[in-house]
Structures are given as structure tokens and as C-alpha cells.
Tab-separated table of C-alpha atoms and ligand atoms in Angstrom:
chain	number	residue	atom	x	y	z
A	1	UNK	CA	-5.041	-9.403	-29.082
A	2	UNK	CA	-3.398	-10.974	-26.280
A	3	UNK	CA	-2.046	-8.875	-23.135
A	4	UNK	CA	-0.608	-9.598	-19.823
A	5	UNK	CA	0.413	-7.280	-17.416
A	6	UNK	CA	1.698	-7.550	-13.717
A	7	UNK	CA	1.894	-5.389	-11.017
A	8	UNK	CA	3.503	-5.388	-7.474
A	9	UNK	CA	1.643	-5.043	-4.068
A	10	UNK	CA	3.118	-2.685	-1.406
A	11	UNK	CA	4.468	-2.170	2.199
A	12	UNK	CA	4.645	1.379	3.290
A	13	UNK	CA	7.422	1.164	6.370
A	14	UNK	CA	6.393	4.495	7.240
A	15	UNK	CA	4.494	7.684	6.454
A	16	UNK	CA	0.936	5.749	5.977
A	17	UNK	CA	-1.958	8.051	6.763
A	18	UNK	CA	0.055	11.279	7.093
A	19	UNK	CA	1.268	11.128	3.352
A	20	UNK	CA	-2.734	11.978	2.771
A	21	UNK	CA	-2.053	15.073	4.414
A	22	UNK	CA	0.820	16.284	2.288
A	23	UNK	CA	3.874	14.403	4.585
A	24	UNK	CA	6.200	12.083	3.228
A	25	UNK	CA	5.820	8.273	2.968
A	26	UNK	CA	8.757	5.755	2.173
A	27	UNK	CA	7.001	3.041	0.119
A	28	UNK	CA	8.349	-0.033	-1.068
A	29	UNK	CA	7.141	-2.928	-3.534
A	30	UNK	CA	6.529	-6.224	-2.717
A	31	UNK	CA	7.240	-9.816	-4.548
A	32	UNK	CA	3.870	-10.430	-4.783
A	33	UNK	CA	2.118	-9.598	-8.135
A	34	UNK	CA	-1.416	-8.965	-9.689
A	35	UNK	CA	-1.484	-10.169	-13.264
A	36	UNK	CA	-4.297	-9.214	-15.661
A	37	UNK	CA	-4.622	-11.273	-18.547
A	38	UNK	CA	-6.593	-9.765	-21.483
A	39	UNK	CA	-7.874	-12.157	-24.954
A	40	UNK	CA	-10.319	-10.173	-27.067
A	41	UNK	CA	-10.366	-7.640	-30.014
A	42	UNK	CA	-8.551	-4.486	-29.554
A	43	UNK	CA	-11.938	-3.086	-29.049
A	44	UNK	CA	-11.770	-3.766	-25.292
A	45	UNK	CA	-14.351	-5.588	-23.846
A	46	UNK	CA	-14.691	-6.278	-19.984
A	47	UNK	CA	-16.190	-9.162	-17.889
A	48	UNK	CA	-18.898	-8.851	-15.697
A	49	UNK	CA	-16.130	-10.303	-13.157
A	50	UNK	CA	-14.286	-7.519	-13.318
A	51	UNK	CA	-16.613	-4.743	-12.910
A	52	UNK	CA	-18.265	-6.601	-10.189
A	53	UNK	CA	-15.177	-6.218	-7.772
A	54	UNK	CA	-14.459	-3.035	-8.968
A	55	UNK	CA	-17.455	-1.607	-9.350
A	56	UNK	CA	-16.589	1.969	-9.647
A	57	UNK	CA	-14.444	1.104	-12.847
A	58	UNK	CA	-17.705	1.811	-14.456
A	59	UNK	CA	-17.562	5.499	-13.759
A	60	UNK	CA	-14.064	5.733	-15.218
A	61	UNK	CA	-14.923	3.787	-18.400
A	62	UNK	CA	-18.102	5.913	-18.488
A	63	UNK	CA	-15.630	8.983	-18.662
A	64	UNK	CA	-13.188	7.529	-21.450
A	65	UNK	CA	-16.148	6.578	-23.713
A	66	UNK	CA	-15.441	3.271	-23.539
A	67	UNK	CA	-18.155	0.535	-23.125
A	68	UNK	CA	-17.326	-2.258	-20.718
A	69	UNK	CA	-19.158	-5.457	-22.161
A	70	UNK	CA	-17.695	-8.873	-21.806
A	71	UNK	CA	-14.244	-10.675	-23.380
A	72	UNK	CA	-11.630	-12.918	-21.647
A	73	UNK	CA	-10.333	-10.259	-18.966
A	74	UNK	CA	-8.751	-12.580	-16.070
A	75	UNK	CA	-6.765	-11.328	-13.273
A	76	UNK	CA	-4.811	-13.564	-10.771
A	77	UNK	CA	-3.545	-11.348	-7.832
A	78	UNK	CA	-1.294	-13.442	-5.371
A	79	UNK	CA	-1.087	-9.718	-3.079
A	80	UNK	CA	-3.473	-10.147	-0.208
A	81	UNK	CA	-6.995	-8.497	-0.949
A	82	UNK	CA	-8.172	-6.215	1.952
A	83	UNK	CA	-4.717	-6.097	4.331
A	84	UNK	CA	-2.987	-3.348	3.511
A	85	UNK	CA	-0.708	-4.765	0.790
A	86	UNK	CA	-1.654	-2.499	-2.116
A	87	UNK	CA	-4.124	-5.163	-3.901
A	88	UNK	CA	-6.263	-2.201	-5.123
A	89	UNK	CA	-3.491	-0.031	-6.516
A	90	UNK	CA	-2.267	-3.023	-7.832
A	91	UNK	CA	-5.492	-3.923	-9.670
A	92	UNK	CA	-5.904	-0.544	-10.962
A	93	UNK	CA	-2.025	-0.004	-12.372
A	94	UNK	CA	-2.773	-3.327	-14.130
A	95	UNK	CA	-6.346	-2.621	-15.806
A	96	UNK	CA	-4.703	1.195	-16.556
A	97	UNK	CA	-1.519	-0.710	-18.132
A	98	UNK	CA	-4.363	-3.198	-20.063
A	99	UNK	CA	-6.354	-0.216	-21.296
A	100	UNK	CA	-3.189	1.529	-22.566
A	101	UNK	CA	-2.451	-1.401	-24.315
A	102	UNK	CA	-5.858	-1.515	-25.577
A	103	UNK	CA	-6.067	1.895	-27.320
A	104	UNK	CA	-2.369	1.081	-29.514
A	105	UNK	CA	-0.796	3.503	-27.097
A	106	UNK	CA	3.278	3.741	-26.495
A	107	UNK	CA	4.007	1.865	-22.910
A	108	UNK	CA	4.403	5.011	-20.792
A	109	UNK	CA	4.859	4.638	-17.232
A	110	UNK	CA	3.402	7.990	-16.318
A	111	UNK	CA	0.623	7.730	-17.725
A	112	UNK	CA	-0.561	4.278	-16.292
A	113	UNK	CA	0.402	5.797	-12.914
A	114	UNK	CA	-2.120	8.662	-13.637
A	115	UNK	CA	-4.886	6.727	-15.060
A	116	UNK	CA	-4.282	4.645	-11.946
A	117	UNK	CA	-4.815	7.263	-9.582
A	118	UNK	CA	-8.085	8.151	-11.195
A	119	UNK	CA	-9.309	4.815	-10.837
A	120	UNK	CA	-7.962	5.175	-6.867
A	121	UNK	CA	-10.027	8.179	-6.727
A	122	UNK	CA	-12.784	6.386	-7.723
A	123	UNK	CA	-12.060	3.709	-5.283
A	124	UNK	CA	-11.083	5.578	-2.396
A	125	UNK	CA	-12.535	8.767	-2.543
A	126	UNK	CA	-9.189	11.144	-1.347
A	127	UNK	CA	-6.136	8.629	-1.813
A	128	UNK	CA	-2.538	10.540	-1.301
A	129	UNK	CA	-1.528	8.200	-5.467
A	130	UNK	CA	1.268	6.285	-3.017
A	131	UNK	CA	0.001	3.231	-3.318
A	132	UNK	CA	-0.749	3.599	-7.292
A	133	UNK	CA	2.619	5.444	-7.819
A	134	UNK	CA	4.731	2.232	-5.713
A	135	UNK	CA	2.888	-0.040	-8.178
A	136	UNK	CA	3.679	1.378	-11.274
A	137	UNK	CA	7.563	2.116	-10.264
A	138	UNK	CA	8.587	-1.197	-7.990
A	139	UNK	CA	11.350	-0.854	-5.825
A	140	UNK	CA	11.545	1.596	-2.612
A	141	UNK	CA	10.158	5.467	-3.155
A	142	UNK	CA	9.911	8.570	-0.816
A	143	UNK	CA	6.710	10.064	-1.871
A	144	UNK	CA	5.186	13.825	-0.640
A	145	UNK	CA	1.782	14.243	-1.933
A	146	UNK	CA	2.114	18.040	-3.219
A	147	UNK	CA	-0.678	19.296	-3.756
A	148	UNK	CA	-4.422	17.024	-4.866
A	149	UNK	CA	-2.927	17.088	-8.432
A	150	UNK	CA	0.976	17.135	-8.115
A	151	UNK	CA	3.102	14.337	-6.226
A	152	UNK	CA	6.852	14.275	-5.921
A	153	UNK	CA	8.930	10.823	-5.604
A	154	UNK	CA	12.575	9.110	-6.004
A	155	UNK	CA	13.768	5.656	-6.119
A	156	UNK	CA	15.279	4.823	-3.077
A	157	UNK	CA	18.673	2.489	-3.082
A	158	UNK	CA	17.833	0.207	-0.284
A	159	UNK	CA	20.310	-1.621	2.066
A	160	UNK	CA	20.762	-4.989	3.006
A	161	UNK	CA	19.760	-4.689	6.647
A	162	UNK	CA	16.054	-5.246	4.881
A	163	UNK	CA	16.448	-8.768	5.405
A	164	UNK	CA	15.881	-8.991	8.738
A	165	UNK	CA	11.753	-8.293	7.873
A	166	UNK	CA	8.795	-10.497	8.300
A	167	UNK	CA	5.286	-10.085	7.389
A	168	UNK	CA	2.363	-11.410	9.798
A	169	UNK	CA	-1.186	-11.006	8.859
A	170	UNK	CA	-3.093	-9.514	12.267
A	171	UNK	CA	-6.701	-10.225	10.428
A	172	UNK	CA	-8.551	-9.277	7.967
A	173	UNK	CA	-10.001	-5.211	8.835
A	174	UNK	CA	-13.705	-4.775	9.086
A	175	UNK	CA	-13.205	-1.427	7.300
A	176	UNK	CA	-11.903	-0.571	3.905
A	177	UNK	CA	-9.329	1.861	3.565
A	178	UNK	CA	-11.915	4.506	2.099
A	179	UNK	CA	-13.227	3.901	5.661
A	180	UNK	CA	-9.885	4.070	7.855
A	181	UNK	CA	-9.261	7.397	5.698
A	182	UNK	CA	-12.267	8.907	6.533
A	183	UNK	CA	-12.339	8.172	10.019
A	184	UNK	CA	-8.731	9.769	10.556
A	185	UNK	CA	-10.091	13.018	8.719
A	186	UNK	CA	-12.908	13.200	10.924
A	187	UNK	CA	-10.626	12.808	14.094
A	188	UNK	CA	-8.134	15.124	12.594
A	189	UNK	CA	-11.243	17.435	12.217
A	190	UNK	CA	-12.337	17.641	15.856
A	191	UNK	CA	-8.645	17.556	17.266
A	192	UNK	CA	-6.398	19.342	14.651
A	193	UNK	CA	-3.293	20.446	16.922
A	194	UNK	CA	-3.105	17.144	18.089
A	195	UNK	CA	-2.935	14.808	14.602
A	196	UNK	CA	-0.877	17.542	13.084
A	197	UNK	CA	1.679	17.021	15.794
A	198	UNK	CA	1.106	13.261	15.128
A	199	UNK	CA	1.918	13.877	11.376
A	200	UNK	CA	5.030	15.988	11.973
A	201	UNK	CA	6.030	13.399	14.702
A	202	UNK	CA	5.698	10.429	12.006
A	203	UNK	CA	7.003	12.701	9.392
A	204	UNK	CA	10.443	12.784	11.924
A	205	UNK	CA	9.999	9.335	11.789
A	206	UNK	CA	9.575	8.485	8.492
A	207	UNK	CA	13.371	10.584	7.599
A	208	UNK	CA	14.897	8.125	10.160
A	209	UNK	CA	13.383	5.332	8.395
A	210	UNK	CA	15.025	7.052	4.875
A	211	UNK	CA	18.348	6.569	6.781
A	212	UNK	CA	18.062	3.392	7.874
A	213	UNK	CA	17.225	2.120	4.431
A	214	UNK	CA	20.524	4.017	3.248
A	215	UNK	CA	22.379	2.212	6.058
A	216	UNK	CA	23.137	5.978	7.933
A	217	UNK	CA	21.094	4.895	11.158
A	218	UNK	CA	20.881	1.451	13.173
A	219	UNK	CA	18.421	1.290	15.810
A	220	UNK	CA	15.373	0.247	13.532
A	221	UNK	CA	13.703	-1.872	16.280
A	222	UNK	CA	13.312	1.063	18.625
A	223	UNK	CA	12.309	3.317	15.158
A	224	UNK	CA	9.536	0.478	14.488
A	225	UNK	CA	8.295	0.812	17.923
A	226	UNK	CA	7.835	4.184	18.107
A	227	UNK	CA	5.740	4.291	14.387
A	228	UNK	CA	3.674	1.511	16.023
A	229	UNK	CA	3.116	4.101	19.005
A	230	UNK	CA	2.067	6.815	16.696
A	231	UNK	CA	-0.409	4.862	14.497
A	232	UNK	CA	-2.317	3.612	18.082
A	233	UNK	CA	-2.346	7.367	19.054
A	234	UNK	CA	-4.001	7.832	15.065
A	235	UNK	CA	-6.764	5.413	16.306
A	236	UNK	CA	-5.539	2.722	13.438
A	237	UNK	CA	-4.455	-0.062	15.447
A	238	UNK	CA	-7.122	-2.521	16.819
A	239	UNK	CA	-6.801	-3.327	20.460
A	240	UNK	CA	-6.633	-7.378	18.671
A	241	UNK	CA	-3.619	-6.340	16.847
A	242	UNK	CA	-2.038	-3.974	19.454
A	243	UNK	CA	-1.869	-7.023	22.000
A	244	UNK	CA	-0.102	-9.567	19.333
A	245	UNK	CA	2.567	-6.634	18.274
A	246	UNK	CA	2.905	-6.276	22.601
A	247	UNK	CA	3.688	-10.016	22.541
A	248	UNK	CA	6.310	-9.670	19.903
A	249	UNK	CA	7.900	-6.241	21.455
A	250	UNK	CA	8.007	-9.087	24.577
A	251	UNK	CA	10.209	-11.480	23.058
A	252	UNK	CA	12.269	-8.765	21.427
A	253	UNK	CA	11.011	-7.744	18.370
A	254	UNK	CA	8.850	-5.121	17.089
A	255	UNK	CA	5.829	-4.408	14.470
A	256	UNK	CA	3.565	-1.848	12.621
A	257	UNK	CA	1.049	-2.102	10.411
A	258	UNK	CA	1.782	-1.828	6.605
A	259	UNK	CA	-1.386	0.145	5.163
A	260	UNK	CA	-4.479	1.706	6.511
A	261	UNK	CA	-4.599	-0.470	9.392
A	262	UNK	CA	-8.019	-1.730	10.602
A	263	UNK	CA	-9.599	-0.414	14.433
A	264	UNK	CA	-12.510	-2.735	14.861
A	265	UNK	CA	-10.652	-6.379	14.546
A	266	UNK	CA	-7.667	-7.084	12.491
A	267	UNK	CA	-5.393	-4.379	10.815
A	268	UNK	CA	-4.393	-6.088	7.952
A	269	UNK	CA	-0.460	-7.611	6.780
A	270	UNK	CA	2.186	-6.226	10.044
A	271	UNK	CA	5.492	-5.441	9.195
A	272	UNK	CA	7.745	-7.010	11.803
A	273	UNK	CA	11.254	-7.105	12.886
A	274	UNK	CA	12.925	-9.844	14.967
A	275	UNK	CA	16.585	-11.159	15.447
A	276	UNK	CA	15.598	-14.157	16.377
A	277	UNK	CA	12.948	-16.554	13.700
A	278	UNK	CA	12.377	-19.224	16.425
A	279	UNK	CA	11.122	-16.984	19.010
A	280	UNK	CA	9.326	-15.303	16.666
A	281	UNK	CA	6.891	-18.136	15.622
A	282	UNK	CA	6.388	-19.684	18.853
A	283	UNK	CA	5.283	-16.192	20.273
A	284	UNK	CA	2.752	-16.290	16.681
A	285	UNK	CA	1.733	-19.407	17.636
A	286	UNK	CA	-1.044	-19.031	20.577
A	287	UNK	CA	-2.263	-16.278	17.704
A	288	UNK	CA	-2.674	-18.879	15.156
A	289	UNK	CA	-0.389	-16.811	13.400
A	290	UNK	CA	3.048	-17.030	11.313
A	291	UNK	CA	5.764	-15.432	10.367
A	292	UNK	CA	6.743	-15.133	6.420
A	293	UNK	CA	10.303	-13.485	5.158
A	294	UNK	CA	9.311	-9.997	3.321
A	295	UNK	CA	10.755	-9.871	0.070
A	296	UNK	CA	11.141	-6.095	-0.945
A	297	UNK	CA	11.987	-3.834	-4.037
A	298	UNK	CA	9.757	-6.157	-6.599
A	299	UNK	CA	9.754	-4.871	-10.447
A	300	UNK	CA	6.665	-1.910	-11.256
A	301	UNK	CA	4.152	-2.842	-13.865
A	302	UNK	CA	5.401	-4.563	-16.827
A	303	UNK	CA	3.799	-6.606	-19.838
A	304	UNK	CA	4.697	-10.608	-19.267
B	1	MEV	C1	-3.043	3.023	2.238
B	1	MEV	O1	-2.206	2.007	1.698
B	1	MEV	C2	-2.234	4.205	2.641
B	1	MEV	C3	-3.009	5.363	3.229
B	1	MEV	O2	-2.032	6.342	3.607
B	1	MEV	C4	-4.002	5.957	2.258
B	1	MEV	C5	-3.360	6.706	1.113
B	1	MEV	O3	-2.178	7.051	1.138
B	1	MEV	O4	-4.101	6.964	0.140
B	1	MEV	C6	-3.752	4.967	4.501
């Protein structure tokens, strides 16, 4: 049996954090792809690779009955590990899509993206299933997390104004996003008035962002700014990473992180916005940094 699968990484333009907490989050796939490639018997077998990055895999094959022991499983994943990109989602959509394919099952979108989620659960501990749900559809959703079992989401046409986007990685975080979770719950905990005004505040946002991605609103430099603002009041912006987005809103542009950010050093892939690609890079530069075009609205999982 041969199988490959790939799978898209993620930006989420706006909602990240709150969508947790039951608010919406406008999601969209990348062009960057995980592939898992998969040689064996149909009885799967799993590399020691594998389990070793993902080591809590072994709890969900433990609950499937299945028994992880070694076979060609190799995965090539050109989304960014650790920066807010999705890699994890991405990772687990794929080995979900594998396993499906492993067991003789009919390709079924919904139920990768729930098998998925488990293995975020695993993973994460309380994920909101964005980042697994982006992966397995592609393209742009809005996403509301429902309740801990039930999600709502539909494709969203985007416009062309999306060009305009860069991506610029601020540094790798020194937490995971298990970690970045857990610290916002714990904030939200001893202040809850105040995050759940940040939430509804972002969740205002986020709808503006919905319009601007259906071409009914224009000013998306001033809407990036003020998502950036919210996500330093969340405590998920590093004071590293706040002074390089400063430098950009300088020379005109603006920026937010794309995932769970990072509050120690760096925060992980930004999204950014500028008019003008010159400036752009030489305001990078003293960072060591550089800009890259974003390429948005990449194809969910498939089999290559
Ligand atoms: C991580 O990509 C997005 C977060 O909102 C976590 C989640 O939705 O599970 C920070």
C-alpha cells in the first residue's frame, strides 16, 4: 500500500484566542503543505519518527486499538513548525487522512476533520478544532466554536485586495500553543470582565475583517492595527515583536500575529500589510528580517 496525503498550514487574520471561548475566527489556508507519505501493509505500522514528535499520538492509537510499530511513514511539512502557521493541525489532518486510508475507509472529509481534532485534543489540551477544521477544508472559513463538541463554519469567497499581504517571521515562541492557551485562561480567570470585553471587542473586529474579505469595507490597515492592539492587551505579543510591528506601523504599514502568538521572545509567522514592498524590507532589515508575499486559500487535505 502506498499513500500520500497533503495538508495546508494556516493564517487566522482574526478571531485567534477568542474563538477558544466560543467567538468567531476567520481562518484561511495557506500554500504551504505537510505531506505524509505512507509504504507498508494495510496493517498500519508507524515509525518511531513519528511518534517521537508527536508523542501523544500514542494515546489516540492506544484508543483505536491500533498498534503503532514501525513501516515507511515519512512526512515532509514545508509549513513552519512552532510559529503559528497550523504545522500541528496540519500534521494531524494528514496522519487522520493516512489512517482513514489505512482501515479501507471511503475518503470523507468530516471525518478526518474529527479524528483530527482528537488528535488536537491530545496535543493541545482545549483547542477551539479551527486550526484542524482550516486544514481539512483549504480556502478562507468563519468558524464559532459551539459548544466543546459542536463547531459551525462556511467557506468564505475571498477578494482580491488579499494580495497586498506579507508574512514576516518575529521568532520562534518559547511557549507552545498548549502554553499561550493556558496562560490566557488563567488571565481570563483572575480578570473576567476585562478579556470578555477583549473577546467581544475582537469579535467586532473579526466581522469587519469578514467584510473586508468580501470587498464591503476598505480601511484594513487601520482594522490590522487595532487586532494588533487587542492581542498586546491579551498578553500574546512579546515586547520583541511589539517593537518590530511599531517599526512597520512607522513606515506605514501594519501587522498581527497569525496564531497563538508567543510573550517571552518571538510570536511566531506576523501577518503584515504594506503599500509599499521597498519600504517594507529595508524597515525588516536592522531585524534581520524579511518580507515574503502570503499566498492564501490553498486546497484542504487531499491524497497526491
Ligand atoms: C492557534 O492557532 C489558535 C488559538 O486560537 C488556539 C485554538 O484556537 O485552539 C490560539
Amino acid at each position: 500500500m502506498d499513500i500520500t496525503v497533503s495538508t495546508p498550514g494556516k493564517i487566522i487574520l482574526s478571531g485567534e484566542h477568542a474563538v477558544v471561548y466560543g467567538y468567531p475566527a476567520l481562518v484561511a489556508a495557506t500554500n504551504k503543505r505537510c505531506e505524509l507519505h505512507y509504504q507498508g501493509t494495510a496493517e498500519p505500522e508507524w515509525s518511531a519518527d513519528w511518534l517521537s514528535q508527536f508523542a501523544s499520538l500514542k494515546a489516540f492509537f492506544a484508543a483505536w486499538e491500533a498498534r503503532p510499530t514501525t513501516q515507511h511513514l515519512q512526512l515532509r511539512s514545508h509549513v513552519p513548525v512552532g510559529r503559528g502557521m497550523g504545522s500541528s493541525a496540519a500534521c494531524s489532518v494528514a496522519a487522520a487522512a493516512v489512517w482513514q486510508s489505512l482501515q479501507g475507509k471511503t475518503f470523507s472529509p468530516e471525518a478526518i476533520n474529527q479524528l483530527a481534532y482528537q488528535l488536537e485534543v491530545l496535543q493541545h489540551g482545549t483547542p477551539s478544532g479551527v486550526d484542524n477544521t482550516i486544514a481539512t477544508y483549504g480556502g478562507a472559513l468563519w468558524f464559532r466554536k459551539e459548544t466543546p463538541t459542536f463547531s459551525i463554519f462556511r467557506q468564505v469567497e475571498m477578494s482580491s485586495s488579499l494580495e497586498t499581504l506579507w508574512l514576516v517571521d518575529s521568532g520562534r515562541p518559547k511557549e507552545s500553543t498548549k502554553e499561550m492557551v493556558t496562560m490566557v485562561a488563567e488571565q481570563r480567570q483572575q480578570r473576567r470582565t476585562h478579556y470578555d470585553q477583549l473577546f467581544r471587542q475582537m469579535e467586532e473586529v473579526t466581522r469587519s475583517w469578514l467584510r473586508w474579505v468580501l470587498g464591503e469595507e476598505t480601511d484594513s490597515v487601520e482594522l490590522l492595527r487595532t487586532n494588533h492592539r487587542l492581542l498586546v492587551e491579551l498578553g500574546v505579543v512579546s515586547p520583541q515583536t511589539q517593537s518590530l510591528i511599531q517599526a512597520i506601523e512607522k513606515s506605514g504599514g501594519a501587522a498581527k500575529i497569525t496564531g497563538a502568538g508567543g510573550a517571552k521572545q518571538g510570536s511566531g509567522y506576523l501577518l503584515v500589510m504594506h503599500p509599499d514592498e521597498a519600504k517594507l524590507q529595508s524597515v525588516l532589515k536592522p531585524y534581520a528580517r524579511s518580507g515574503e508575499r502570503l499566498e492564501l486559500g490553498g486546497e484542504g487535505v487531499r491524497i497526491e
